[in-house]
């Protein structure tokens, strides 16, 4: 029956085809079932269960405290809500850095317990062995270069990365390494637009930028930032498509007033 027509899932192959066809890839972070359904229906290609959940869902200052089990919980919720989008899960800090067998075990746990389709991890040369091992097990991996927030204490700030010839050459070299290790895509965070375009041109796999200019094959933003729910955060790269923070405060204030003045519920809203 036509109303039961199956929705075609976005896969690593579809993302590769999109790059080939010059069709941009829209990715957003997502951490729960309700939002997953809404973002999926709006045509987002990839829902990233980002470790930014540590900041925007749990209220921590960095992405470091979130655990593998917390990420698995968020990914399970998103997987239940997404019908078309690929569900991509960040491997949290500490779940892959120590050695490649631990990295594989963490990736397998994510895939077994969440219904997600791929994992993402941060870093260059130092994570190549883990990527080789995880992809050999049949798990698609997306890389992440440039500003990698799990290394914030090493960077010392959330400033732009890949500035200057040496840093730019290192980033290009590592991007190629990640592609050769089997990554199906690469996030480029907070690097000069010219460098991101150069990496995008040099790679066969799609690049997804955040603060990396329009030359990437796709873009990603943190959902709460994009929807205007996080007023304190306004970096240059962020475009706010709504003011949900203001809307929520206005609606909630009206609700509180109605309750306080016995204006809610009305007889029509009562049994
Ligand atoms: O966790 C996250 O939100 C991310 C994006 C910023 C790419 O990794």
PDB file of C-alpha atoms and ligand atoms in Angstrom:
ATOM      1  CA  UNK A   1       0.000   0.000   0.000  1.00  0.00           C
ATOM      2  CA  UNK A   2       1.359   3.409  -0.914  1.00  0.00           C
ATOM      3  CA  UNK A   3       1.098   4.923   2.579  1.00  0.00           C
ATOM      4  CA  UNK A   4       3.428   2.214   3.799  1.00  0.00           C
ATOM      5  CA  UNK A   5       6.081   3.182   1.242  1.00  0.00           C
ATOM      6  CA  UNK A   6       9.471   2.646   2.801  1.00  0.00           C
ATOM      7  CA  UNK A   7      11.676   5.682   3.377  1.00  0.00           C
ATOM      8  CA  UNK A   8      15.107   5.253   1.869  1.00  0.00           C
ATOM      9  CA  UNK A   9      17.811   5.605   4.537  1.00  0.00           C
ATOM     10  CA  UNK A  10      20.790   7.891   3.986  1.00  0.00           C
ATOM     11  CA  UNK A  11      23.900   5.705   3.910  1.00  0.00           C
ATOM     12  CA  UNK A  12      27.636   6.187   3.484  1.00  0.00           C
ATOM     13  CA  UNK A  13      27.086   5.425  -0.206  1.00  0.00           C
ATOM     14  CA  UNK A  14      24.396   8.096  -0.562  1.00  0.00           C
ATOM     15  CA  UNK A  15      26.710  10.665   1.056  1.00  0.00           C
ATOM     16  CA  UNK A  16      29.451   9.710  -1.392  1.00  0.00           C
ATOM     17  CA  UNK A  17      26.984  10.052  -4.288  1.00  0.00           C
ATOM     18  CA  UNK A  18      25.919  13.478  -2.981  1.00  0.00           C
ATOM     19  CA  UNK A  19      29.527  14.657  -3.005  1.00  0.00           C
ATOM     20  CA  UNK A  20      29.922  13.373  -6.573  1.00  0.00           C
ATOM     21  CA  UNK A  21      26.763  15.164  -7.680  1.00  0.00           C
ATOM     22  CA  UNK A  22      27.679  18.407  -5.888  1.00  0.00           C
ATOM     23  CA  UNK A  23      24.628  18.079  -3.594  1.00  0.00           C
ATOM     24  CA  UNK A  24      25.402  19.569  -0.178  1.00  0.00           C
ATOM     25  CA  UNK A  25      24.947  17.415   2.935  1.00  0.00           C
ATOM     26  CA  UNK A  26      22.907  18.816   5.848  1.00  0.00           C
ATOM     27  CA  UNK A  27      23.940  17.497   9.255  1.00  0.00           C
ATOM     28  CA  UNK A  28      22.705  18.611  12.691  1.00  0.00           C
ATOM     29  CA  UNK A  29      23.345  17.345  16.178  1.00  0.00           C
ATOM     30  CA  UNK A  30      20.466  15.610  17.919  1.00  0.00           C
ATOM     31  CA  UNK A  31      20.146  13.933  21.275  1.00  0.00           C
ATOM     32  CA  UNK A  32      16.522  12.825  21.760  1.00  0.00           C
ATOM     33  CA  UNK A  33      13.568  11.047  20.162  1.00  0.00           C
ATOM     34  CA  UNK A  34      11.178  13.985  19.667  1.00  0.00           C
ATOM     35  CA  UNK A  35      13.732  16.229  17.995  1.00  0.00           C
ATOM     36  CA  UNK A  36      15.023  13.329  15.896  1.00  0.00           C
ATOM     37  CA  UNK A  37      11.551  12.903  14.377  1.00  0.00           C
ATOM     38  CA  UNK A  38      11.224  16.629  13.660  1.00  0.00           C
ATOM     39  CA  UNK A  39      14.704  17.078  12.169  1.00  0.00           C
ATOM     40  CA  UNK A  40      14.383  13.872  10.158  1.00  0.00           C
ATOM     41  CA  UNK A  41      11.050  14.983   8.679  1.00  0.00           C
ATOM     42  CA  UNK A  42      12.625  18.348   7.763  1.00  0.00           C
ATOM     43  CA  UNK A  43      15.169  16.563   5.563  1.00  0.00           C
ATOM     44  CA  UNK A  44      18.360  16.558   7.639  1.00  0.00           C
ATOM     45  CA  UNK A  45      20.647  13.961   6.045  1.00  0.00           C
ATOM     46  CA  UNK A  46      22.753  13.050   9.080  1.00  0.00           C
ATOM     47  CA  UNK A  47      21.789  13.287  12.756  1.00  0.00           C
ATOM     48  CA  UNK A  48      24.956  13.497  14.803  1.00  0.00           C
ATOM     49  CA  UNK A  49      24.582  12.312  18.369  1.00  0.00           C
ATOM     50  CA  UNK A  50      27.411  14.634  19.295  1.00  0.00           C
ATOM     51  CA  UNK A  51      29.405  14.547  22.487  1.00  0.00           C
ATOM     52  CA  UNK A  52      28.332  18.209  22.640  1.00  0.00           C
ATOM     53  CA  UNK A  53      25.476  16.557  24.591  1.00  0.00           C
ATOM     54  CA  UNK A  54      27.942  16.976  27.447  1.00  0.00           C
ATOM     55  CA  UNK A  55      27.514  20.772  27.099  1.00  0.00           C
ATOM     56  CA  UNK A  56      23.987  21.316  25.806  1.00  0.00           C
ATOM     57  CA  UNK A  57      22.159  18.408  27.467  1.00  0.00           C
ATOM     58  CA  UNK A  58      24.159  17.797  30.643  1.00  0.00           C
ATOM     59  CA  UNK A  59      25.456  21.316  31.334  1.00  0.00           C
ATOM     60  CA  UNK A  60      29.149  20.484  31.585  1.00  0.00           C
ATOM     61  CA  UNK A  61      31.711  23.058  30.482  1.00  0.00           C
ATOM     62  CA  UNK A  62      33.546  20.682  28.112  1.00  0.00           C
ATOM     63  CA  UNK A  63      32.822  17.477  26.190  1.00  0.00           C
ATOM     64  CA  UNK A  64      35.174  15.490  28.403  1.00  0.00           C
ATOM     65  CA  UNK A  65      32.835  14.254  31.175  1.00  0.00           C
ATOM     66  CA  UNK A  66      30.209  12.505  29.026  1.00  0.00           C
ATOM     67  CA  UNK A  67      30.473   8.703  29.219  1.00  0.00           C
ATOM     68  CA  UNK A  68      29.999   5.913  26.695  1.00  0.00           C
ATOM     69  CA  UNK A  69      26.787   4.846  28.462  1.00  0.00           C
ATOM     70  CA  UNK A  70      25.397   8.419  28.314  1.00  0.00           C
ATOM     71  CA  UNK A  71      26.172   8.569  24.574  1.00  0.00           C
ATOM     72  CA  UNK A  72      24.497   5.188  24.084  1.00  0.00           C
ATOM     73  CA  UNK A  73      21.344   6.427  25.837  1.00  0.00           C
ATOM     74  CA  UNK A  74      21.138   9.523  23.609  1.00  0.00           C
ATOM     75  CA  UNK A  75      21.855   7.463  20.482  1.00  0.00           C
ATOM     76  CA  UNK A  76      19.099   4.961  21.327  1.00  0.00           C
ATOM     77  CA  UNK A  77      16.591   7.826  21.633  1.00  0.00           C
ATOM     78  CA  UNK A  78      17.668   9.398  18.313  1.00  0.00           C
ATOM     79  CA  UNK A  79      17.647   6.056  16.482  1.00  0.00           C
ATOM     80  CA  UNK A  80      14.031   5.476  17.491  1.00  0.00           C
ATOM     81  CA  UNK A  81      13.008   8.849  16.013  1.00  0.00           C
ATOM     82  CA  UNK A  82      14.993   8.905  12.755  1.00  0.00           C
ATOM     83  CA  UNK A  83      13.443   7.185   9.769  1.00  0.00           C
ATOM     84  CA  UNK A  84      15.537   8.569   6.877  1.00  0.00           C
ATOM     85  CA  UNK A  85      18.618  10.256   8.328  1.00  0.00           C
ATOM     86  CA  UNK A  86      21.842   8.424   9.041  1.00  0.00           C
ATOM     87  CA  UNK A  87      22.434   8.298  12.799  1.00  0.00           C
ATOM     88  CA  UNK A  88      26.091   9.003  13.554  1.00  0.00           C
ATOM     89  CA  UNK A  89      27.412   8.710  17.113  1.00  0.00           C
ATOM     90  CA  UNK A  90      30.401  10.485  18.635  1.00  0.00           C
ATOM     91  CA  UNK A  91      32.788   8.223  20.504  1.00  0.00           C
ATOM     92  CA  UNK A  92      33.275  10.066  23.806  1.00  0.00           C
ATOM     93  CA  UNK A  93      36.570  11.078  25.378  1.00  0.00           C
ATOM     94  CA  UNK A  94      38.292   8.054  26.918  1.00  0.00           C
ATOM     95  CA  UNK A  95      36.450   5.452  24.856  1.00  0.00           C
ATOM     96  CA  UNK A  96      39.061   5.147  22.079  1.00  0.00           C
ATOM     97  CA  UNK A  97      42.287   7.037  22.837  1.00  0.00           C
ATOM     98  CA  UNK A  98      44.126   4.436  24.917  1.00  0.00           C
ATOM     99  CA  UNK A  99      44.433   1.637  22.352  1.00  0.00           C
ATOM    100  CA  UNK A 100      42.781   0.322  19.232  1.00  0.00           C
ATOM    101  CA  UNK A 101      41.240  -2.763  20.897  1.00  0.00           C
ATOM    102  CA  UNK A 102      39.423  -0.534  23.391  1.00  0.00           C
ATOM    103  CA  UNK A 103      38.372   1.705  20.504  1.00  0.00           C
ATOM    104  CA  UNK A 104      36.932  -1.296  18.657  1.00  0.00           C
ATOM    105  CA  UNK A 105      35.127  -2.540  21.784  1.00  0.00           C
ATOM    106  CA  UNK A 106      33.570   0.917  22.302  1.00  0.00           C
ATOM    107  CA  UNK A 107      32.473   1.181  18.668  1.00  0.00           C
ATOM    108  CA  UNK A 108      30.976  -2.325  18.749  1.00  0.00           C
ATOM    109  CA  UNK A 109      29.055  -1.473  21.959  1.00  0.00           C
ATOM    110  CA  UNK A 110      27.638   1.661  20.312  1.00  0.00           C
ATOM    111  CA  UNK A 111      26.556  -0.247  17.209  1.00  0.00           C
ATOM    112  CA  UNK A 112      25.105  -3.223  19.149  1.00  0.00           C
ATOM    113  CA  UNK A 113      23.120  -1.185  21.661  1.00  0.00           C
ATOM    114  CA  UNK A 114      21.875   1.844  19.726  1.00  0.00           C
ATOM    115  CA  UNK A 115      20.713   0.977  16.217  1.00  0.00           C
ATOM    116  CA  UNK A 116      22.966   3.785  14.921  1.00  0.00           C
ATOM    117  CA  UNK A 117      24.695   3.548  11.556  1.00  0.00           C
ATOM    118  CA  UNK A 118      28.199   4.942  12.103  1.00  0.00           C
ATOM    119  CA  UNK A 119      30.595   6.410  14.653  1.00  0.00           C
ATOM    120  CA  UNK A 120      32.760   9.530  14.689  1.00  0.00           C
ATOM    121  CA  UNK A 121      36.031  10.089  16.509  1.00  0.00           C
ATOM    122  CA  UNK A 122      38.447  12.990  16.805  1.00  0.00           C
ATOM    123  CA  UNK A 123      42.103  13.167  15.824  1.00  0.00           C
ATOM    124  CA  UNK A 124      44.675  12.568  13.095  1.00  0.00           C
ATOM    125  CA  UNK A 125      47.645  10.251  12.833  1.00  0.00           C
ATOM    126  CA  UNK A 126      47.233   9.022  16.431  1.00  0.00           C
ATOM    127  CA  UNK A 127      43.810   7.459  15.724  1.00  0.00           C
ATOM    128  CA  UNK A 128      44.619   5.827  12.372  1.00  0.00           C
ATOM    129  CA  UNK A 129      45.234   2.375  13.914  1.00  0.00           C
ATOM    130  CA  UNK A 130      41.852   2.522  15.690  1.00  0.00           C
ATOM    131  CA  UNK A 131      40.063   3.591  12.507  1.00  0.00           C
ATOM    132  CA  UNK A 132      41.647   0.681  10.619  1.00  0.00           C
ATOM    133  CA  UNK A 133      40.466  -1.757  13.289  1.00  0.00           C
ATOM    134  CA  UNK A 134      36.926  -0.354  13.551  1.00  0.00           C
ATOM    135  CA  UNK A 135      36.353  -0.167   9.792  1.00  0.00           C
ATOM    136  CA  UNK A 136      37.751  -3.717   9.411  1.00  0.00           C
ATOM    137  CA  UNK A 137      34.915  -4.816  11.728  1.00  0.00           C
ATOM    138  CA  UNK A 138      32.429  -3.321   9.260  1.00  0.00           C
ATOM    139  CA  UNK A 139      31.651  -0.166  11.234  1.00  0.00           C
ATOM    140  CA  UNK A 140      31.674   3.088   9.231  1.00  0.00           C
ATOM    141  CA  UNK A 141      33.828   5.813  10.792  1.00  0.00           C
ATOM    142  CA  UNK A 142      33.766   9.569  10.275  1.00  0.00           C
ATOM    143  CA  UNK A 143      36.924  11.503  11.200  1.00  0.00           C
ATOM    144  CA  UNK A 144      37.147  14.949  12.808  1.00  0.00           C
ATOM    145  CA  UNK A 145      40.044  17.386  12.340  1.00  0.00           C
ATOM    146  CA  UNK A 146      40.768  21.029  13.090  1.00  0.00           C
ATOM    147  CA  UNK A 147      39.357  22.130  16.417  1.00  0.00           C
ATOM    148  CA  UNK A 148      38.744  18.841  18.212  1.00  0.00           C
ATOM    149  CA  UNK A 149      36.999  19.801  21.481  1.00  0.00           C
ATOM    150  CA  UNK A 150      38.092  16.658  23.362  1.00  0.00           C
ATOM    151  CA  UNK A 151      41.629  18.137  23.239  1.00  0.00           C
ATOM    152  CA  UNK A 152      40.574  21.542  24.593  1.00  0.00           C
ATOM    153  CA  UNK A 153      43.048  21.429  27.456  1.00  0.00           C
ATOM    154  CA  UNK A 154      45.881  20.831  24.998  1.00  0.00           C
ATOM    155  CA  UNK A 155      44.696  23.652  22.685  1.00  0.00           C
ATOM    156  CA  UNK A 156      44.058  26.015  25.593  1.00  0.00           C
ATOM    157  CA  UNK A 157      41.196  27.745  23.741  1.00  0.00           C
ATOM    158  CA  UNK A 158      38.452  27.160  21.171  1.00  0.00           C
ATOM    159  CA  UNK A 159      40.390  29.268  18.630  1.00  0.00           C
ATOM    160  CA  UNK A 160      40.818  28.671  14.889  1.00  0.00           C
ATOM    161  CA  UNK A 161      43.088  25.755  13.907  1.00  0.00           C
ATOM    162  CA  UNK A 162      45.142  25.092  10.768  1.00  0.00           C
ATOM    163  CA  UNK A 163      46.461  28.645  10.534  1.00  0.00           C
ATOM    164  CA  UNK A 164      49.882  29.030   8.898  1.00  0.00           C
ATOM    165  CA  UNK A 165      51.591  26.839   6.347  1.00  0.00           C
ATOM    166  CA  UNK A 166      52.916  24.184   8.706  1.00  0.00           C
ATOM    167  CA  UNK A 167      49.590  23.639  10.484  1.00  0.00           C
ATOM    168  CA  UNK A 168      47.697  23.649   7.168  1.00  0.00           C
ATOM    169  CA  UNK A 169      50.047  21.068   5.615  1.00  0.00           C
ATOM    170  CA  UNK A 170      49.754  18.847   8.691  1.00  0.00           C
ATOM    171  CA  UNK A 171      45.956  19.009   8.499  1.00  0.00           C
ATOM    172  CA  UNK A 172      45.911  18.123   4.778  1.00  0.00           C
ATOM    173  CA  UNK A 173      48.320  15.220   5.385  1.00  0.00           C
ATOM    174  CA  UNK A 174      46.168  13.883   8.231  1.00  0.00           C
ATOM    175  CA  UNK A 175      42.958  14.271   6.208  1.00  0.00           C
ATOM    176  CA  UNK A 176      44.452  12.046   3.498  1.00  0.00           C
ATOM    177  CA  UNK A 177      45.611   9.556   6.162  1.00  0.00           C
ATOM    178  CA  UNK A 178      42.089   9.333   7.604  1.00  0.00           C
ATOM    179  CA  UNK A 179      40.648   8.755   4.133  1.00  0.00           C
ATOM    180  CA  UNK A 180      43.231   6.019   3.483  1.00  0.00           C
ATOM    181  CA  UNK A 181      42.435   4.427   6.859  1.00  0.00           C
ATOM    182  CA  UNK A 182      38.853   3.997   5.653  1.00  0.00           C
ATOM    183  CA  UNK A 183      36.867   6.993   6.949  1.00  0.00           C
ATOM    184  CA  UNK A 184      33.703   7.604   4.932  1.00  0.00           C
ATOM    185  CA  UNK A 185      33.646  11.307   5.754  1.00  0.00           C
ATOM    186  CA  UNK A 186      35.439  13.996   7.702  1.00  0.00           C
ATOM    187  CA  UNK A 187      34.287  16.835   9.957  1.00  0.00           C
ATOM    188  CA  UNK A 188      36.419  19.973   9.632  1.00  0.00           C
ATOM    189  CA  UNK A 189      35.910  22.264  12.610  1.00  0.00           C
ATOM    190  CA  UNK A 190      36.938  25.910  12.851  1.00  0.00           C
ATOM    191  CA  UNK A 191      39.636  26.119  10.191  1.00  0.00           C
ATOM    192  CA  UNK A 192      40.152  28.766   7.467  1.00  0.00           C
ATOM    193  CA  UNK A 193      37.636  28.446   4.617  1.00  0.00           C
ATOM    194  CA  UNK A 194      40.423  28.297   2.018  1.00  0.00           C
ATOM    195  CA  UNK A 195      42.073  25.355   3.779  1.00  0.00           C
ATOM    196  CA  UNK A 196      38.743  23.518   4.161  1.00  0.00           C
ATOM    197  CA  UNK A 197      38.049  23.968   0.434  1.00  0.00           C
ATOM    198  CA  UNK A 198      41.521  22.659  -0.358  1.00  0.00           C
ATOM    199  CA  UNK A 199      40.966  19.548   1.815  1.00  0.00           C
ATOM    200  CA  UNK A 200      37.531  19.013   0.273  1.00  0.00           C
ATOM    201  CA  UNK A 201      39.040  19.151  -3.201  1.00  0.00           C
ATOM    202  CA  UNK A 202      41.880  16.791  -2.273  1.00  0.00           C
ATOM    203  CA  UNK A 203      39.615  14.093  -0.789  1.00  0.00           C
ATOM    204  CA  UNK A 204      37.243  11.644  -2.451  1.00  0.00           C
ATOM    205  CA  UNK A 205      35.192  11.348   0.773  1.00  0.00           C
ATOM    206  CA  UNK A 206      32.775  14.137   1.813  1.00  0.00           C
ATOM    207  CA  UNK A 207      33.830  16.857   4.235  1.00  0.00           C
ATOM    208  CA  UNK A 208      31.349  18.391   6.680  1.00  0.00           C
ATOM    209  CA  UNK A 209      32.267  21.830   7.975  1.00  0.00           C
ATOM    210  CA  UNK A 210      31.509  23.751  11.139  1.00  0.00           C
ATOM    211  CA  UNK A 211      33.138  27.157  11.055  1.00  0.00           C
ATOM    212  CA  UNK A 212      35.007  26.010   7.936  1.00  0.00           C
ATOM    213  CA  UNK A 213      33.330  27.963   5.126  1.00  0.00           C
ATOM    214  CA  UNK A 214      30.998  27.052   2.298  1.00  0.00           C
ATOM    215  CA  UNK A 215      33.566  25.029   0.336  1.00  0.00           C
ATOM    216  CA  UNK A 216      32.923  21.854   2.360  1.00  0.00           C
ATOM    217  CA  UNK A 217      30.610  19.144   0.990  1.00  0.00           C
ATOM    218  CA  UNK A 218      28.187  19.713   3.863  1.00  0.00           C
ATOM    219  CA  UNK A 219      27.601  21.652   7.067  1.00  0.00           C
ATOM    220  CA  UNK A 220      26.890  20.751  10.671  1.00  0.00           C
ATOM    221  CA  UNK A 221      25.704  22.873  13.590  1.00  0.00           C
ATOM    222  CA  UNK A 222      24.707  22.095  17.136  1.00  0.00           C
ATOM    223  CA  UNK A 223      20.902  21.986  17.094  1.00  0.00           C
ATOM    224  CA  UNK A 224      20.376  24.203  20.171  1.00  0.00           C
ATOM    225  CA  UNK A 225      22.689  26.863  18.706  1.00  0.00           C
ATOM    226  CA  UNK A 226      21.004  26.794  15.281  1.00  0.00           C
ATOM    227  CA  UNK A 227      17.527  27.054  16.844  1.00  0.00           C
ATOM    228  CA  UNK A 228      18.500  29.967  19.095  1.00  0.00           C
ATOM    229  CA  UNK A 229      18.172  28.158  22.415  1.00  0.00           C
ATOM    230  CA  UNK A 230      21.616  29.119  23.649  1.00  0.00           C
ATOM    231  CA  UNK A 231      21.811  32.909  23.714  1.00  0.00           C
ATOM    232  CA  UNK A 232      25.185  33.083  25.407  1.00  0.00           C
ATOM    233  CA  UNK A 233      26.851  31.364  22.434  1.00  0.00           C
ATOM    234  CA  UNK A 234      27.288  33.490  19.300  1.00  0.00           C
ATOM    235  CA  UNK A 235      30.477  32.661  17.393  1.00  0.00           C
ATOM    236  CA  UNK A 236      30.982  34.200  13.938  1.00  0.00           C
ATOM    237  CA  UNK A 237      30.230  30.904  12.133  1.00  0.00           C
ATOM    238  CA  UNK A 238      26.818  30.406  13.752  1.00  0.00           C
ATOM    239  CA  UNK A 239      23.600  31.326  11.938  1.00  0.00           C
ATOM    240  CA  UNK A 240      20.517  31.214  14.184  1.00  0.00           C
ATOM    241  CA  UNK A 241      17.422  30.077  12.240  1.00  0.00           C
ATOM    242  CA  UNK A 242      14.959  30.610  15.103  1.00  0.00           C
ATOM    243  CA  UNK A 243      14.691  32.186  18.541  1.00  0.00           C
ATOM    244  CA  UNK A 244      13.295  29.169  20.365  1.00  0.00           C
ATOM    245  CA  UNK A 245      14.858  30.263  23.639  1.00  0.00           C
ATOM    246  CA  UNK A 246      12.727  33.429  23.597  1.00  0.00           C
ATOM    247  CA  UNK A 247       9.648  31.496  22.418  1.00  0.00           C
ATOM    248  CA  UNK A 248      10.012  28.934  25.214  1.00  0.00           C
ATOM    249  CA  UNK A 249      10.441  31.631  27.863  1.00  0.00           C
ATOM    250  CA  UNK A 250       7.418  33.565  26.526  1.00  0.00           C
ATOM    251  CA  UNK A 251       5.199  30.448  26.376  1.00  0.00           C
ATOM    252  CA  UNK A 252       6.294  29.231  29.804  1.00  0.00           C
ATOM    253  CA  UNK A 253       5.743  32.648  31.397  1.00  0.00           C
ATOM    254  CA  UNK A 254       2.213  32.718  29.949  1.00  0.00           C
ATOM    255  CA  UNK A 255       1.546  29.201  31.294  1.00  0.00           C
ATOM    256  CA  UNK A 256       2.791  30.133  34.773  1.00  0.00           C
ATOM    257  CA  UNK A 257       0.594  33.252  34.783  1.00  0.00           C
ATOM    258  CA  UNK A 258      -2.462  31.262  33.659  1.00  0.00           C
ATOM    259  CA  UNK A 259      -1.923  28.652  36.386  1.00  0.00           C
ATOM    260  CA  UNK A 260      -1.335  31.296  39.078  1.00  0.00           C
ATOM    261  CA  UNK A 261      -4.532  33.158  38.080  1.00  0.00           C
ATOM    262  CA  UNK A 262      -6.661  30.012  37.686  1.00  0.00           C
ATOM    263  CA  UNK A 263      -6.979  30.754  33.952  1.00  0.00           C
ATOM    264  CA  UNK A 264      -5.889  27.236  33.071  1.00  0.00           C
ATOM    265  CA  UNK A 265      -7.572  24.820  32.611  1.00  0.00           C
ATOM    266  CA  UNK A 266     -10.810  26.302  31.269  1.00  0.00           C
ATOM    267  CA  UNK A 267     -14.146  24.395  31.463  1.00  0.00           C
ATOM    268  CA  UNK A 268     -13.512  23.249  27.856  1.00  0.00           C
ATOM    269  CA  UNK A 269     -10.203  21.813  28.958  1.00  0.00           C
ATOM    270  CA  UNK A 270     -11.765  19.962  31.894  1.00  0.00           C
ATOM    271  CA  UNK A 271     -13.669  16.619  32.183  1.00  0.00           C
TER     272      UNK A 271
HETATM  273  O1  LIG B   1      29.725  16.979  19.236  1.00  0.00           O
HETATM  274  C1  LIG B   1      29.476  17.765  18.323  1.00  0.00           C
HETATM  275  O2  LIG B   1      28.509  18.536  18.364  1.00  0.00           O
HETATM  276  C2  LIG B   1      30.371  17.789  17.180  1.00  0.00           C
HETATM  277  C3  LIG B   1      30.096  18.788  16.115  1.00  0.00           C
HETATM  278  C4  LIG B   1      30.473  20.134  16.570  1.00  0.00           C
HETATM  279  C5  LIG B   1      30.769  18.440  14.835  1.00  0.00           C
HETATM  280  O3  LIG B   1      31.280  17.008  17.112  1.00  0.00           O
END
